């Protein structure tokens, strides 16, 4: 195999690892900013997202250049398109982190913060970022079975989402006032963004299965 071609494929792998780490960091930072009502930290997410978008765009450009100039064989071509789709999903996950940051900037001071809900949100963030880290391992190991197992954990994300809905409804029914309603809706909005991140991870899992088995599956 041509040396330059191998180097370019390795660079794609390295950039996918870097992109995953950047997105995971943004997700955790966005939820941390929301829970702590840290507007300064929330503002950092916008510049972080620009870097994520730039890296994703660079990866897309690189993949098309490899296809045009190196004429990869079928198996490599399938891998390259998996990287393209994965980078797109990761970039969208980063967009959801920005949405959480925007929710932080919109929220009013919560004088009676629900520790139960904030813990649920932290648990959701920890779960989806661990899934994202694990899906990268499945990709590198070419492990379709591992990808399916990771996708199955999206049910845990959905269960946590339902718990956030339940706790937010209880909170809004027990107390009155516009501030309480806005805060409850804010919690739900953050949870919805984290749930969508879980869905994007499942998409990547499906592509890993196809990459390694040729099987088209719907895991969610």
Short mmCIF file of C-alpha atoms in Angstrom, two decimals:
data_model
loop_
_atom_site.label_atom_id
_atom_site.label_comp_id
_atom_site.label_asym_id
_atom_site.label_seq_id
_atom_site.Cartn_x
_atom_site.Cartn_y
_atom_site.Cartn_z
CA UNK A 1 0.00 0.00 0.00
CA UNK A 2 1.29 3.46 -0.92
CA UNK A 3 3.04 5.25 1.95
CA UNK A 4 1.23 8.57 1.42
CA UNK A 5 -2.11 6.76 1.23
CA UNK A 6 -1.46 4.96 4.53
CA UNK A 7 -0.42 8.23 6.16
CA UNK A 8 -3.60 9.93 4.98
CA UNK A 9 -5.78 7.12 6.33
CA UNK A 10 -3.94 7.26 9.66
CA UNK A 11 -4.50 11.01 9.79
CA UNK A 12 -8.22 10.43 9.30
CA UNK A 13 -8.23 8.05 12.26
CA UNK A 14 -6.27 10.53 14.39
CA UNK A 15 -8.64 13.36 13.53
CA UNK A 16 -11.66 11.22 14.37
CA UNK A 17 -10.15 10.53 17.79
CA UNK A 18 -9.44 14.24 18.29
CA UNK A 19 -12.93 15.24 17.16
CA UNK A 20 -14.54 12.76 19.55
CA UNK A 21 -12.50 14.09 22.47
CA UNK A 22 -13.38 17.70 21.63
CA UNK A 23 -17.09 16.92 21.37
CA UNK A 24 -17.12 14.95 24.62
CA UNK A 25 -15.37 17.81 26.41
CA UNK A 26 -17.96 20.25 25.06
CA UNK A 27 -20.88 18.09 26.21
CA UNK A 28 -19.52 17.81 29.74
CA UNK A 29 -18.64 21.50 29.84
CA UNK A 30 -22.09 22.55 28.65
CA UNK A 31 -23.91 20.53 31.32
CA UNK A 32 -21.47 21.70 33.99
CA UNK A 33 -22.11 25.31 32.97
CA UNK A 34 -25.87 24.78 33.12
CA UNK A 35 -25.83 23.14 36.54
CA UNK A 36 -23.48 25.76 38.00
CA UNK A 37 -25.22 28.64 36.18
CA UNK A 38 -21.76 29.58 34.89
CA UNK A 39 -22.31 32.02 32.03
CA UNK A 40 -18.61 32.53 31.40
CA UNK A 41 -18.13 28.79 30.93
CA UNK A 42 -21.21 28.66 28.68
CA UNK A 43 -19.74 31.36 26.44
CA UNK A 44 -16.64 29.19 25.91
CA UNK A 45 -18.82 26.64 24.12
CA UNK A 46 -19.27 28.95 21.14
CA UNK A 47 -15.54 29.15 20.37
CA UNK A 48 -15.19 25.43 21.12
CA UNK A 49 -17.91 24.74 18.55
CA UNK A 50 -16.10 26.76 15.90
CA UNK A 51 -13.04 24.56 16.38
CA UNK A 52 -15.17 21.42 16.21
CA UNK A 53 -16.81 22.62 12.99
CA UNK A 54 -13.44 23.49 11.47
CA UNK A 55 -12.03 20.04 12.24
CA UNK A 56 -15.12 18.29 10.87
CA UNK A 57 -14.90 20.36 7.68
CA UNK A 58 -11.20 19.55 7.35
CA UNK A 59 -11.95 15.84 7.70
CA UNK A 60 -14.65 15.99 5.04
CA UNK A 61 -12.29 17.77 2.66
CA UNK A 62 -9.56 15.22 3.35
CA UNK A 63 -11.85 12.25 2.70
CA UNK A 64 -12.93 13.59 -0.67
CA UNK A 65 -9.33 14.31 -1.62
CA UNK A 66 -8.34 10.74 -0.73
CA UNK A 67 -11.19 9.37 -2.82
CA UNK A 68 -10.30 11.57 -5.80
CA UNK A 69 -6.53 11.11 -5.75
CA UNK A 70 -5.87 7.72 -4.16
CA UNK A 71 -8.71 5.64 -5.63
CA UNK A 72 -9.22 3.51 -2.51
CA UNK A 73 -10.35 -0.11 -2.73
CA UNK A 74 -13.92 -1.00 -1.73
CA UNK A 75 -13.13 -1.88 1.90
CA UNK A 76 -11.20 1.35 2.45
CA UNK A 77 -13.92 3.31 0.68
CA UNK A 78 -16.50 1.95 3.12
CA UNK A 79 -14.27 2.98 6.02
CA UNK A 80 -13.77 6.46 4.58
CA UNK A 81 -17.50 7.04 4.23
CA UNK A 82 -17.99 5.77 7.78
CA UNK A 83 -15.59 8.48 8.95
CA UNK A 84 -17.45 11.12 6.94
CA UNK A 85 -20.79 10.16 8.48
CA UNK A 86 -19.33 9.82 11.98
CA UNK A 87 -17.70 13.25 11.81
CA UNK A 88 -21.03 14.75 10.70
CA UNK A 89 -22.82 13.11 13.63
CA UNK A 90 -20.13 14.29 16.04
CA UNK A 91 -20.40 17.84 14.70
CA UNK A 92 -24.15 17.74 15.33
CA UNK A 93 -23.53 16.45 18.84
CA UNK A 94 -21.38 19.53 19.35
CA UNK A 95 -24.29 21.67 18.16
CA UNK A 96 -26.45 20.18 20.92
CA UNK A 97 -23.77 21.13 23.45
CA UNK A 98 -24.10 24.70 22.16
CA UNK A 99 -27.87 24.49 22.60
CA UNK A 100 -27.31 23.56 26.24
CA UNK A 101 -24.95 26.53 26.59
CA UNK A 102 -27.67 28.80 25.19
CA UNK A 103 -30.09 27.39 27.77
CA UNK A 104 -27.59 28.39 30.45
CA UNK A 105 -27.50 31.95 29.17
CA UNK A 106 -31.31 32.12 29.10
CA UNK A 107 -31.93 30.73 32.57
CA UNK A 108 -32.74 32.90 35.56
CA UNK A 109 -31.21 32.36 38.98
CA UNK A 110 -32.62 29.18 40.52
CA UNK A 111 -33.10 29.84 44.21
CA UNK A 112 -34.56 26.38 44.85
CA UNK A 113 -32.51 24.18 42.57
CA UNK A 114 -33.60 20.57 42.30
CA UNK A 115 -30.58 18.44 43.17
CA UNK A 116 -32.45 15.39 41.91
CA UNK A 117 -32.84 16.84 38.41
CA UNK A 118 -29.31 18.19 38.22
CA UNK A 119 -27.95 14.78 39.20
CA UNK A 120 -30.06 13.16 36.48
CA UNK A 121 -28.65 15.61 33.92
CA UNK A 122 -25.10 14.90 35.09
CA UNK A 123 -25.77 11.16 34.86
CA UNK A 124 -27.09 11.61 31.32
CA UNK A 125 -24.02 13.61 30.29
CA UNK A 126 -21.67 11.04 31.81
CA UNK A 127 -23.52 8.22 30.06
CA UNK A 128 -23.55 9.71 26.56
CA UNK A 129 -19.91 10.81 26.73
CA UNK A 130 -18.89 7.32 27.87
CA UNK A 131 -20.91 5.85 25.00
CA UNK A 132 -19.16 8.23 22.61
CA UNK A 133 -15.72 7.24 23.92
CA UNK A 134 -16.63 3.56 23.68
CA UNK A 135 -17.98 3.87 20.15
CA UNK A 136 -14.57 5.17 19.09
CA UNK A 137 -13.02 2.03 20.62
CA UNK A 138 -15.49 -0.13 18.69
CA UNK A 139 -14.56 1.65 15.47
CA UNK A 140 -10.83 1.24 16.02
CA UNK A 141 -11.25 -2.41 17.05
CA UNK A 142 -13.60 -3.10 14.11
CA UNK A 143 -15.98 -4.66 16.63
CA UNK A 144 -19.58 -4.78 15.38
CA UNK A 145 -20.77 -6.63 18.49
CA UNK A 146 -19.38 -3.92 20.73
CA UNK A 147 -21.11 -1.28 18.60
CA UNK A 148 -24.45 -3.06 19.07
CA UNK A 149 -23.90 -3.26 22.83
CA UNK A 150 -23.12 0.45 23.01
CA UNK A 151 -26.27 1.29 21.05
CA UNK A 152 -28.35 -0.75 23.49
CA UNK A 153 -27.27 1.65 26.26
CA UNK A 154 -29.31 4.35 24.57
CA UNK A 155 -32.27 2.82 26.42
CA UNK A 156 -30.64 4.02 29.65
CA UNK A 157 -30.45 7.53 28.19
CA UNK A 158 -34.15 7.38 27.33
CA UNK A 159 -34.97 6.16 30.85
CA UNK A 160 -33.07 9.08 32.38
CA UNK A 161 -34.92 11.46 30.06
CA UNK A 162 -38.24 10.16 31.38
CA UNK A 163 -37.01 10.67 34.93
CA UNK A 164 -36.10 14.29 34.17
CA UNK A 165 -39.56 14.84 32.69
CA UNK A 166 -41.17 13.31 35.77
CA UNK A 167 -39.11 15.31 38.27
CA UNK A 168 -39.59 18.55 36.32
CA UNK A 169 -43.36 18.04 36.25
CA UNK A 170 -43.41 17.37 39.99
CA UNK A 171 -41.32 20.48 40.60
CA UNK A 172 -43.62 22.66 38.48
CA UNK A 173 -46.77 21.26 40.11
CA UNK A 174 -45.53 21.83 43.66
CA UNK A 175 -44.50 25.45 43.19
CA UNK A 176 -46.01 28.34 41.33
CA UNK A 177 -44.51 31.21 39.43
CA UNK A 178 -43.09 31.93 35.99
CA UNK A 179 -39.54 31.33 37.21
CA UNK A 180 -40.35 27.77 38.30
CA UNK A 181 -41.97 26.97 34.96
CA UNK A 182 -39.04 28.41 33.00
CA UNK A 183 -36.59 26.43 35.09
CA UNK A 184 -38.56 23.22 34.62
CA UNK A 185 -38.65 23.74 30.87
CA UNK A 186 -34.92 24.48 30.96
CA UNK A 187 -34.21 21.14 32.61
CA UNK A 188 -36.34 19.36 30.02
CA UNK A 189 -34.60 21.17 27.17
CA UNK A 190 -31.14 20.12 28.37
CA UNK A 191 -32.31 16.53 28.78
CA UNK A 192 -33.77 16.54 25.26
CA UNK A 193 -30.43 17.70 23.85
CA UNK A 194 -28.59 14.91 25.68
CA UNK A 195 -31.12 12.36 24.42
CA UNK A 196 -30.50 13.51 20.83
CA UNK A 197 -26.77 13.11 21.39
CA UNK A 198 -27.46 9.50 22.36
CA UNK A 199 -29.35 9.04 19.09
CA UNK A 200 -26.37 10.31 17.07
CA UNK A 201 -24.10 7.87 18.86
CA UNK A 202 -26.49 5.09 17.88
CA UNK A 203 -26.22 6.25 14.26
CA UNK A 204 -22.45 5.85 14.45
CA UNK A 205 -22.89 2.37 15.93
CA UNK A 206 -25.06 1.40 12.96
CA UNK A 207 -22.37 2.54 10.55
CA UNK A 208 -19.71 0.57 12.42
CA UNK A 209 -21.84 -2.55 12.07
CA UNK A 210 -22.23 -1.93 8.34
CA UNK A 211 -18.52 -1.19 7.94
CA UNK A 212 -17.49 -4.51 9.44
CA UNK A 213 -20.32 -6.85 8.43
CA UNK A 214 -22.05 -5.28 5.45
CA UNK A 215 -25.26 -5.58 7.47
CA UNK A 216 -27.67 -2.63 7.44
CA UNK A 217 -29.25 -2.46 10.89
CA UNK A 218 -31.47 -0.08 12.83
CA UNK A 219 -30.29 -0.17 16.43
CA UNK A 220 -32.53 2.51 17.91
#
